[in-house]
Each structure stands twice: as C-alpha cells, then as structure tokens.
Coordinates of C-alpha atoms and ligand atoms in Angstrom, one line a residue:
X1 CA -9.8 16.0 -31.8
X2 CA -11.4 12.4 -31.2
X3 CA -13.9 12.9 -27.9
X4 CA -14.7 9.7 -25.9
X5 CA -17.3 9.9 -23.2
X6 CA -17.1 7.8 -20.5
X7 CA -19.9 7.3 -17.5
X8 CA -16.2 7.6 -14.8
X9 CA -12.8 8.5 -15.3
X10 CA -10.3 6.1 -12.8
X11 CA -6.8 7.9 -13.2
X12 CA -4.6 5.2 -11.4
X13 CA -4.3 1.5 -12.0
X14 CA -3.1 0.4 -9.0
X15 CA -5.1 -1.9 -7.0
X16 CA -7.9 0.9 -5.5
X17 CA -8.5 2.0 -9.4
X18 CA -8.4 -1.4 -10.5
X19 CA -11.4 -2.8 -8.2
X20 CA -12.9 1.0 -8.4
X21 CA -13.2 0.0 -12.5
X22 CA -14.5 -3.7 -11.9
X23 CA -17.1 -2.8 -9.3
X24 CA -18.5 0.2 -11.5
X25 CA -18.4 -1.8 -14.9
X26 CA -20.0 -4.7 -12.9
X27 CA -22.9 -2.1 -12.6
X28 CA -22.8 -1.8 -16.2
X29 CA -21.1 1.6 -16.3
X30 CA -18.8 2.5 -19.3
X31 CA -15.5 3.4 -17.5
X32 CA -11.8 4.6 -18.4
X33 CA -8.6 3.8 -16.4
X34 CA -5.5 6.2 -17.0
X35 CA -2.3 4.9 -16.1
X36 CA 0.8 6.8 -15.9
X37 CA 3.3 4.0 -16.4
X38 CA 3.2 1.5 -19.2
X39 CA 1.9 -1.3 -16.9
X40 CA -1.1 -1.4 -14.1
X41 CA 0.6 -2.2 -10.7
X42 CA 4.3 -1.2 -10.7
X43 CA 3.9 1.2 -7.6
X44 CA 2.6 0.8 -3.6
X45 CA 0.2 -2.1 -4.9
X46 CA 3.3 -3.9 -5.9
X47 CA 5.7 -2.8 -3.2
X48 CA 4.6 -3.4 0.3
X49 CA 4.9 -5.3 3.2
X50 CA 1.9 -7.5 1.7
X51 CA 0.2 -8.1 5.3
X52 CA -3.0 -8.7 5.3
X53 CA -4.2 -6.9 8.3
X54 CA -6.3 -8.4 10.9
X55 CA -6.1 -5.0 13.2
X56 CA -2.7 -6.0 15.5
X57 CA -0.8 -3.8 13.9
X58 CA -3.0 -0.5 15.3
X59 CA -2.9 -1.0 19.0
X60 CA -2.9 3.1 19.0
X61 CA -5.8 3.5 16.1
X62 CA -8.9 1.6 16.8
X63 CA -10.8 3.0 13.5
X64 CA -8.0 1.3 11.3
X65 CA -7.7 -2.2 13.2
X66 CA -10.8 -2.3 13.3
X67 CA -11.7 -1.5 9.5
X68 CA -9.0 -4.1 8.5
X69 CA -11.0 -6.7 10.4
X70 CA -13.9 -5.6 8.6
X71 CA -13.3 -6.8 5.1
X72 CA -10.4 -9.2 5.8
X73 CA -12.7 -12.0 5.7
X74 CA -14.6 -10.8 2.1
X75 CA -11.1 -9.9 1.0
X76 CA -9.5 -13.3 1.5
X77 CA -12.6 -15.2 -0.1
X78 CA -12.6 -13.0 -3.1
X79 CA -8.6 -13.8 -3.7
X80 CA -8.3 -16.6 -2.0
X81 CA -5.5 -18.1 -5.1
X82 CA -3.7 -15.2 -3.7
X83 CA -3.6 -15.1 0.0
X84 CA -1.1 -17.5 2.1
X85 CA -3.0 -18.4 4.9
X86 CA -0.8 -21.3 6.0
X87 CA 2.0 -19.8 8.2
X88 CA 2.6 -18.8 11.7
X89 CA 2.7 -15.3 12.7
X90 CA 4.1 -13.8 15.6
X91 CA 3.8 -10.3 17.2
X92 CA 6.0 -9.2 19.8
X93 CA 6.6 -6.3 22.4
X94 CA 9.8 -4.9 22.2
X95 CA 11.2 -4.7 26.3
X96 CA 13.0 -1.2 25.7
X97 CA 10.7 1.8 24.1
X98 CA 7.7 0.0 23.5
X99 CA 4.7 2.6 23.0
X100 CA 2.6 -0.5 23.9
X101 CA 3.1 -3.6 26.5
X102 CA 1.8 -7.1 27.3
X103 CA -1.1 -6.4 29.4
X104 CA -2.2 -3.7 26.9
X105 CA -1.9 -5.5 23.6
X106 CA -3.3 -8.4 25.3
X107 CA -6.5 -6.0 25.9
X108 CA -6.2 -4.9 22.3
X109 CA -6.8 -8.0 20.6
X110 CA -9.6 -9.2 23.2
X111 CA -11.7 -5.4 22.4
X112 CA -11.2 -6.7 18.7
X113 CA -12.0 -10.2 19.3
X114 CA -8.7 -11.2 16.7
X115 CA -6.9 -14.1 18.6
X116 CA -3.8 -13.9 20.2
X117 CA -1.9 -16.9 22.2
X118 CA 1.0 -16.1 24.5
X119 CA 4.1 -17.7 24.3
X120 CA 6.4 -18.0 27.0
X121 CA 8.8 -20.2 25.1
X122 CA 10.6 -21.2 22.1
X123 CA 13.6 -21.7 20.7
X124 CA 13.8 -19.1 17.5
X125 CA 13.3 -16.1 19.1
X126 CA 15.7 -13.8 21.8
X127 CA 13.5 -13.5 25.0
X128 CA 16.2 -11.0 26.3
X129 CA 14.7 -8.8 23.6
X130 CA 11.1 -9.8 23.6
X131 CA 8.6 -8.7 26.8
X132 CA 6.1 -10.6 25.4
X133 CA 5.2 -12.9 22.3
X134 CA 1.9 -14.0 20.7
X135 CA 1.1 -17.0 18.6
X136 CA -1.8 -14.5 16.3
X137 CA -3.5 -15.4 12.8
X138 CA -2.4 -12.6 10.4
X139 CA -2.2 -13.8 6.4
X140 CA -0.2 -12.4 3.7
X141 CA -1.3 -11.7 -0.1
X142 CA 0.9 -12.0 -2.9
X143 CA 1.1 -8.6 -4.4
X144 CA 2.7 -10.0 -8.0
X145 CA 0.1 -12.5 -8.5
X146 CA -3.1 -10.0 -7.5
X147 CA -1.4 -7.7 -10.4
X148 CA -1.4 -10.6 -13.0
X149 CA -5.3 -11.2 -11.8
X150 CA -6.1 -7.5 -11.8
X151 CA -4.0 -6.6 -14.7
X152 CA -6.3 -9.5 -16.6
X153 CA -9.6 -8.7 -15.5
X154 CA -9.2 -5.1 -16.3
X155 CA -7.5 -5.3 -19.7
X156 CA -10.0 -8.0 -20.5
X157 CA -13.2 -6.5 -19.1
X158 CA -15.7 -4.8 -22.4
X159 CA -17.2 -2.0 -20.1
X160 CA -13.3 -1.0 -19.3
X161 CA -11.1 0.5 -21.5
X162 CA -7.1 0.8 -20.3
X163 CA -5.2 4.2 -21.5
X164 CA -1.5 3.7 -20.4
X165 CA 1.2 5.6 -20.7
X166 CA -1.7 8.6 -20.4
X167 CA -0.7 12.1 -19.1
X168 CA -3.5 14.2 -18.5
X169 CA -2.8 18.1 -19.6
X170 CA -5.7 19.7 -18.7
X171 CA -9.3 19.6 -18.0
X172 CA -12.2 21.9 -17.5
X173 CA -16.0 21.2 -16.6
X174 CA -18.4 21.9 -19.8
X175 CA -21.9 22.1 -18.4
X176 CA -22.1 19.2 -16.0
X177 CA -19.1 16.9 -17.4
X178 CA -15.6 17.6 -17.3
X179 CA -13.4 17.7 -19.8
X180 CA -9.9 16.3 -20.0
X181 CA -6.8 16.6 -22.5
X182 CA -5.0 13.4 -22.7
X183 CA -1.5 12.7 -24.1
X184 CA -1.1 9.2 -25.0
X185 CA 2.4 8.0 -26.6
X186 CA 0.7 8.3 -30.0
X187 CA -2.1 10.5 -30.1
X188 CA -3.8 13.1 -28.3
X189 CA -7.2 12.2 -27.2
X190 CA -10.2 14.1 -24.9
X191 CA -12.3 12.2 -22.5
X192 CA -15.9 13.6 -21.2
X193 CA -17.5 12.2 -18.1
X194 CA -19.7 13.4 -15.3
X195 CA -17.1 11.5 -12.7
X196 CA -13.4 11.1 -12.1
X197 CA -12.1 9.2 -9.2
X198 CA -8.7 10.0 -8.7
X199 CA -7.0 6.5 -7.2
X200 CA -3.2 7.9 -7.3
X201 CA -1.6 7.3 -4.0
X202 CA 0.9 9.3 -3.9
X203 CA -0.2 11.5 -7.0
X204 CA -2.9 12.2 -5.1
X205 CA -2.6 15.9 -5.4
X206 CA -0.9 16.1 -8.2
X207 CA -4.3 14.9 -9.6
X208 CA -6.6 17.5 -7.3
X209 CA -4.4 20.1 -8.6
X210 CA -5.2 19.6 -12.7
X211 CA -8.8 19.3 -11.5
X212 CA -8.9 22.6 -9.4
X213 CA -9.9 20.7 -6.1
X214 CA -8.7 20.8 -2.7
X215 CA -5.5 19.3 -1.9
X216 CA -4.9 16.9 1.0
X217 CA -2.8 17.3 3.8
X218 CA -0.2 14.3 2.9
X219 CA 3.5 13.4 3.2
X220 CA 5.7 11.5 1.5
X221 CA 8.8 8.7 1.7
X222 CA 10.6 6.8 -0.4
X223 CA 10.6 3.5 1.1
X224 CA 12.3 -0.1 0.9
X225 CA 10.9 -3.2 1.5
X226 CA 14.0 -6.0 1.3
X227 CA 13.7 -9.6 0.6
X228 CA 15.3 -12.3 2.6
X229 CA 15.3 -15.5 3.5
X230 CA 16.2 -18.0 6.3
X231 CA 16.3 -21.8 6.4
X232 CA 15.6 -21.6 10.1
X233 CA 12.9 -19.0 10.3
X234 CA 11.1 -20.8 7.1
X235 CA 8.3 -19.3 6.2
X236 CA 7.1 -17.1 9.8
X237 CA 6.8 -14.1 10.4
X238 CA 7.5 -11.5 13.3
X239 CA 6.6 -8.0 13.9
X240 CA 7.7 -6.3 16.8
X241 CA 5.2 -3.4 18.3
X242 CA 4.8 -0.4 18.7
X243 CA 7.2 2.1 17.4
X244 CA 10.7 2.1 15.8
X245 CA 10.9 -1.9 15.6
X246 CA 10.2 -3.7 12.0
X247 CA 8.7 -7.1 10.5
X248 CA 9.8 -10.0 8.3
X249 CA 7.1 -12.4 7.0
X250 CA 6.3 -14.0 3.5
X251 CA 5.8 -12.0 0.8
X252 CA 2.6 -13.9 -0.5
X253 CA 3.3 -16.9 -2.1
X254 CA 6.6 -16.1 -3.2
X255 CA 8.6 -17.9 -0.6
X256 CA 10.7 -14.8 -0.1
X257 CA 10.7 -12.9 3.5
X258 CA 9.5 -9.4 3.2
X259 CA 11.6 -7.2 5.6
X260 CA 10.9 -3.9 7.0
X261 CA 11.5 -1.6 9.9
X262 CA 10.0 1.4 11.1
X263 CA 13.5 3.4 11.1
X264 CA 14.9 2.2 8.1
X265 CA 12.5 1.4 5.5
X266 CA 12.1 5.3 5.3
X267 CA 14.9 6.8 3.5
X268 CA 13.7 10.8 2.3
X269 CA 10.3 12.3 3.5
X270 CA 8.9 15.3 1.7
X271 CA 6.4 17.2 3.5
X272 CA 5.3 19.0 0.3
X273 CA 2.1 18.7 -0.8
X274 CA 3.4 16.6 -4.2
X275 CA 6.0 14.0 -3.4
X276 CA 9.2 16.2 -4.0
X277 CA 12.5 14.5 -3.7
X278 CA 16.4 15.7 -4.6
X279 CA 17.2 12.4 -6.3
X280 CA 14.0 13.5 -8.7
X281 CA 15.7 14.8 -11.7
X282 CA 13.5 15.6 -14.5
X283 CA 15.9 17.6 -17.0
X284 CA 17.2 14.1 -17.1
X285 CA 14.1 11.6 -16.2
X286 CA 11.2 13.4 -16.9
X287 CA 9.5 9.8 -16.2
X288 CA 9.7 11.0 -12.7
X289 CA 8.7 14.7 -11.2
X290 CA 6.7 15.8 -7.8
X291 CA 3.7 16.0 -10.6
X292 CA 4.0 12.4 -11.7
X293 CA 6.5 10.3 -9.7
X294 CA 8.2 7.3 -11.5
X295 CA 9.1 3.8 -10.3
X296 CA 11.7 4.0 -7.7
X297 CA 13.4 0.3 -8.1
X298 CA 14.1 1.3 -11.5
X299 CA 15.2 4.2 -10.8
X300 CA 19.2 4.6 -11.0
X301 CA 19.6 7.5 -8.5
X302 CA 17.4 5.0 -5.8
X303 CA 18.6 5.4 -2.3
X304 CA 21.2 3.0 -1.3
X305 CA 19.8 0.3 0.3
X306 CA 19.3 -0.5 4.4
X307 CA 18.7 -4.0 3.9
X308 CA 21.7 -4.7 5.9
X309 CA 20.6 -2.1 8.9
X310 CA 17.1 -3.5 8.8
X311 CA 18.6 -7.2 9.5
X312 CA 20.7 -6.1 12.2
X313 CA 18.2 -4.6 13.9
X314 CA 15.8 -7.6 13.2
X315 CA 18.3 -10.1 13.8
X316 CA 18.4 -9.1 17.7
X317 CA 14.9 -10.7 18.5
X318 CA 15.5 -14.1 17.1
X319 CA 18.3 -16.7 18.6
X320 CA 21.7 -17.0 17.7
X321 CA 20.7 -20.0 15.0
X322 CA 18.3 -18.1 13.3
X323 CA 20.3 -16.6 10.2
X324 CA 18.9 -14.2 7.3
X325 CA 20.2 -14.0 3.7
X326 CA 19.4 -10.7 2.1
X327 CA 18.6 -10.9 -1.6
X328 CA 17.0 -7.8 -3.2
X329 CA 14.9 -4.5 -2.4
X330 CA 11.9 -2.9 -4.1
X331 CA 11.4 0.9 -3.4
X332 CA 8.1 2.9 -4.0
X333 CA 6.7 6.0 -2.1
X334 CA 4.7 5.5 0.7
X335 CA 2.0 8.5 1.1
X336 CA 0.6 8.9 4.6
X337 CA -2.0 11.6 5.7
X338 CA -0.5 14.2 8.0
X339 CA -3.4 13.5 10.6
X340 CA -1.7 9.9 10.6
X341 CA 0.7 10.9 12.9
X342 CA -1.3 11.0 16.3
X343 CA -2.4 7.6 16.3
X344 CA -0.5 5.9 13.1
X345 CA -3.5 5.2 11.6
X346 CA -4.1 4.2 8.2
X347 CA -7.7 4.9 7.3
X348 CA -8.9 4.8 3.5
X349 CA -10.6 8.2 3.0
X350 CA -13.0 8.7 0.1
X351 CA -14.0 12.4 -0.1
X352 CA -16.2 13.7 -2.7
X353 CA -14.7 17.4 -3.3
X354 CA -16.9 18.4 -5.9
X355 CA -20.0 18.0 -7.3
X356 CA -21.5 18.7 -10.9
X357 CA -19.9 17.1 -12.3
X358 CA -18.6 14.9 -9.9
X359 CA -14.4 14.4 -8.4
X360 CA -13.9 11.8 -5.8
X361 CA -10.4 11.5 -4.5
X362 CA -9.9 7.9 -3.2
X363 CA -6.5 8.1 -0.9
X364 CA -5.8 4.4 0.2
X365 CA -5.1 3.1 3.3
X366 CA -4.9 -1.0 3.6
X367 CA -5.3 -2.8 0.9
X368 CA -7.7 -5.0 1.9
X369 CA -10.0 -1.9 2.2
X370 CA -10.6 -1.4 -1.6
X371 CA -14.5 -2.2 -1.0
X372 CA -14.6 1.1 0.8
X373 CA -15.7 2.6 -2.5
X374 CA -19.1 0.5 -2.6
X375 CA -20.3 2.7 0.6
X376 CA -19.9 5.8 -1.4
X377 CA -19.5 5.9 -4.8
Ligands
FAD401 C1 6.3 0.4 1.9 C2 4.8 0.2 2.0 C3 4.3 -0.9 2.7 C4 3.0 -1.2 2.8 N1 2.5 -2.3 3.5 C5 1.2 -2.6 3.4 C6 0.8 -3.8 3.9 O1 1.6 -4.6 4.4 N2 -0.6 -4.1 3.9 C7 -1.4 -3.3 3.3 O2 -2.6 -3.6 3.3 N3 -1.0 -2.1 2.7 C8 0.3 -1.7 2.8 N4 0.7 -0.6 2.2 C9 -0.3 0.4 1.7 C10 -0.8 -0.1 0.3 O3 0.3 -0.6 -0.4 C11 -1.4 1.1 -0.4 O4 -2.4 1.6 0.4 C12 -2.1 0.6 -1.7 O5 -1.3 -0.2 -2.5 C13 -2.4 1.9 -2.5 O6 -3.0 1.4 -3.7 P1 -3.4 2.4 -4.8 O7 -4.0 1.7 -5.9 O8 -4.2 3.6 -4.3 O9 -2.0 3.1 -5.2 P2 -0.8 2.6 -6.2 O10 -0.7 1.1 -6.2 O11 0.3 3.4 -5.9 O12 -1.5 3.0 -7.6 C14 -1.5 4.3 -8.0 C15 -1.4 4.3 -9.5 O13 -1.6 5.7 -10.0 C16 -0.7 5.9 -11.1 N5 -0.5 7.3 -11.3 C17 0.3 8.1 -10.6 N6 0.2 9.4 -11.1 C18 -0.6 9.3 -12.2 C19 -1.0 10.2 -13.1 N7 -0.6 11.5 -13.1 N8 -1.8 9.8 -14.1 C20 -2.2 8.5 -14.2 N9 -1.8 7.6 -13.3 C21 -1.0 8.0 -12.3 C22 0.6 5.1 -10.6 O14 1.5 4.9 -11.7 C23 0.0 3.9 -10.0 O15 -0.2 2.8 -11.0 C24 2.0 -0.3 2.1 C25 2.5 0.7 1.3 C26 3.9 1.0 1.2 C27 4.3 2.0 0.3

C-alpha cells in the first residue's frame, strides 16, 4: 500500500484545523488535513451564533472573556472582508432570574476595559422586561464567507494536501511516527508522521480513542441556530444575560438575524463520551454514528425545529412594533467540556497527550481563539 509521510496530520477541516494547517505550512512544514465530510466547514464552523466575542458574554468566566478580548483585535484584522463591524449591539439584563445584574455587569465590562453605554431609553425594546440595557461594541463574522476563504487557501496551499471524505481505520506508532490506515472513497492509503493534531469538535474522542489517548470529559447537543429577520430591528442585535435568555444579531454579512436561546437552541444532550444520539441511525445512515457524526441540517430525522419558541421568548424584550419573520434553521452539535458547567466557560484547550511521536488534541472554544495553537504547537 502507497505510504505518504507527512511532518503533521490535522484530522478535521473545520476552522481550528484549517488555520492549524496554514500556520504550520507557513513554517514550511509538509502537512495533511482529513476530512470526514466531502467539504471543509459544514459543521460548528459553519453553524453558530457567528459573534465575535469581545468577553460580555462571560460575566461568570473571566479566563474566557478575557481570552476573547485577547485576539479579537488580530482576528478581525486578519479577516477583516469577513467581519461586520458596522451594527449596534445591545446586551441586556433580564429583570426576572438573572444570574447577573446592572451594577455587576456594569463592573464586568469596566475589570475588562470593553465599553459599555447605558441606556435608559428607546423605543425598540420592552423596558418591563429589561433591568438594564447597554449600547456595547460586539462584531459579528460571516461563517459562509470565512469557509469560501479557508476552504481556498487550504485547497490551494503546495505544503497542504486535503484528504476528504477520509475515514481513518487504525493507526499504530512505528518507532517514533505513527502510523495510520486511511479509507478514502477510492483507495486505501497509509499516512506516517511524528504529529497528529486532532481538531474534531465534537469527534473529539472519537479521534483520542483510534489513537489510544485519553479521552476528554465532554458533552454533547444537537443544537439550532434559526434565521430571521425584522424590518424594524434591521440589522441589531440583542442578547439578554445571564442564563436561560437568548440572542438575535446578524449573521455576518448575510443580512439574516441569527437567533438563539439558551433553552431552546438545545434539543438532545448526550453525556457520553462520543456524541450519542437516538435520531443517529447508522443501519440506515452510516454517514452519521457516535464515532463520526454527520451533518445535522441535512439530516432527515433532525429535531423539529424551535424557531417559533425561540421568537416567542425573544419577542418579549422588544416593543410591540418590533416584528420577526422566521426563515430557516441550521443544526450542528455543540460540544462543551463537562468542567464548563461551573462558570459557562468556553476556554480552547490544547493538551498534548502524548509524546514520541507526538498527539495534540485541539478542543475549540471561540472561534476567534484559533491562534491558540501558536503558543504551543
Ligand atoms: C450552536 C453553536 C453556536 C456557537 N456560537 C459561537 C459564536 O457565536 N462565536 C464563537 O466564537 N463560537 C461559537 N461557537 C463555537 C464554535 O463554533 C466552535 O468552537 C468552532 O467552530 C469549532 O471549530 P472546529 O474547527 O474545532 O470544529 P468544526 O467546525 O466542527 O470542525 C471539525 C471538523 O472535523 C471533522 N471530523 C469529524 N469527525 C472526523 C473524523 N472522524 N475524521 C475526519 N474529520 C472529522 C468534521 O466533519 C468537521 O469538518 C458555537 C458553536 C455552536 C455549535
């Protein structure tokens, strides 16, 4: 069988394993990508909110506001075609059940030096509702077009070569390299390297497993992000902190509304260490199994969607004028690490769990923190 070396192995081609290639073929390594799907980007890179944080969103986890402010700035220089910077955002503090208040938040933002303007009135939003309201500067990138740019500068990079539709079978360390069976549609094919960086979200132990490392302590939803729009609202956005509340704001540069909430964007958890779901079904779909999960929104047996609940609950912070249309929903899994749950944090953890050769797992938090891999690898 045909044996290609390569200096690292990148399984995942979602945004983290996309930069992860770039940045280590910029250094002039010779590096592999393996994508499950048939396409780089069709899973949480894709589907999400598409906020680029500034911190607000963390009043309860320091470490990840503050490492969103960190590379916000580099993030939006290095993709600035993709970032809308142009709209108001809002964050609010819900009156009923709040985990956080006005005085508090207000201390937040001033400990992280990210501005934030009180508003005491104005005539799109429910004040009945709303405790308090801040005039902040959050921007949002457009997920589609940073596929289309990393999809290009991958596919079109000569120190980066792109296996899709790859399914690894095995793999074993030979002296200091590993060794690893790939199935590609066509042909069979082994890859040697002295590093793999596994960059697969939600795969994430799926991955760990074939390699005989340590697993994380992860779980697992199948979450919807709805699009909407309102001739009123335009293009703003509002999140409402801290705790079961939600968010609309653009989608990028789309001109669509991305809409979530906190207790509906969640339809199934797993608490399995792989992302085991009933709707998975792989007698019939063997696209999608807890070992390689598929793409939810083109999944048939998707949950039914809570676009409508999500509104309704949204709909009570904004005036009486302010009306939504709801157009379409994407679905993906969101994986979140167990430890997440004290503070909701979202840190991006890059642990190296072996050595000789070499296995980094890569478990993304915010997106703008793909430069997390220059401290260590
Ligand atoms: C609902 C939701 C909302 C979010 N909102 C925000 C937000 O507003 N702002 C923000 O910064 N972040 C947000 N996030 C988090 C952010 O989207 C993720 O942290 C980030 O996209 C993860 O990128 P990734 O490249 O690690 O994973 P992915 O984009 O999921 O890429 C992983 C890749 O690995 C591939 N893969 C899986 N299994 C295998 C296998 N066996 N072999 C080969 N390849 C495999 C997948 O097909 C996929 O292409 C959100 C996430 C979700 C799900």
């Amino acid at each position: 069988m045909r044996v290609d070396h390569f200096d690292f192995v990148v399984v995942g081609g979602g945004i983290f394993g996309c930069y992860a290639a770039l940045y280590l073929a910029g250094g002039g390594a010779k590096v592999a990508i393996l994508e499950k799907e048939d396409r780089l980007f069709q899973k949480a890179s894709l589907v999400n909110q598409a906020r680029l944080h500034s911190g607000y969103h963390y009043p309860r986890s320091i470490a990840t506001a503050a490492m969103s402010d960190e590379h916000k700035a580099r993030f939006t220089e290095e993709h600035r075609p993709f970032v809308n910077q142009t709209f108001e955002k809002f964050y609010s503090i819900d009156r009923y059940g709040s985990f956080t208040d006005g005085p508090q938040f207000e201390r937040f933002c001033e400990f992280l030096n990210i501005p934030c303007e009180r508003v005491t009135e104005h005539n799109l939003f429910n004040f009945e509702r709303l405790e308090a309201l801040y005039r902040t500067e959050e921007h949002s990138f457009d997920p589609v077009l940073l596929g289309n740019y990393y999809r290009d500068k991958v596919e079109n990079n000569a120190g980066i070569t792109v296996f899709k539709k790859a399914q690894i079978q095995r793999s074993e360390t030979i002296g200091n390299e590993w060794s690893i069976d790939l199935k590609l549609e066509t042909f069979n094919l082994k890859l040697s390297t002295p590093t793999v960086i596994n960059a697969t979200y939600s795969a994430t132990n799926a991955i760990n497993q074939i390699f005989g490392v340590n697993e994380l302590a992860l779980t697992h939803e199948i979450s919807e992000i709805a699009f909407v729009h309102s001739p009123q609202f335009g293009q703003r956005g509002l999140t409402v902190m801290d705790g079961p509340f939600g968010s609309i704001m653009p989608y990028g540069l789309s001109g669509l509304l991305s809409l979530s909430s906190v207790a509906y964007t969640h339809h199934k958890i797993s608490f399995d260490a792989l992302p085991r779901f009933d709707c998975q079904m792989p007698e019939i779909d063997p696209a999608c199994r807890p070992e390689a999960p598929g793409i939810c929104t083109e999944c048939p047996r998707r949950p039914v969607s809570n676009a409508t609940k999500m509104l309704a609950q949204m709909q009570q912070y904004f005036a009486e004028h302010v009306q939504f249309t709801q157009m379409f929903s994407y679905y993906t899994i969101k994986s979140k690490l167990k430890a997440s749950h004290i503070d909701d944090g979202r840190p991006t953890e890059i642990l190296l769990l072996r050595d000789n050769p070499k296995f980094y797992c890569l478990f993304a938090g915010k997106i703008n923190s793909i430069y997390e891999v220059e401290k260590i690898v």
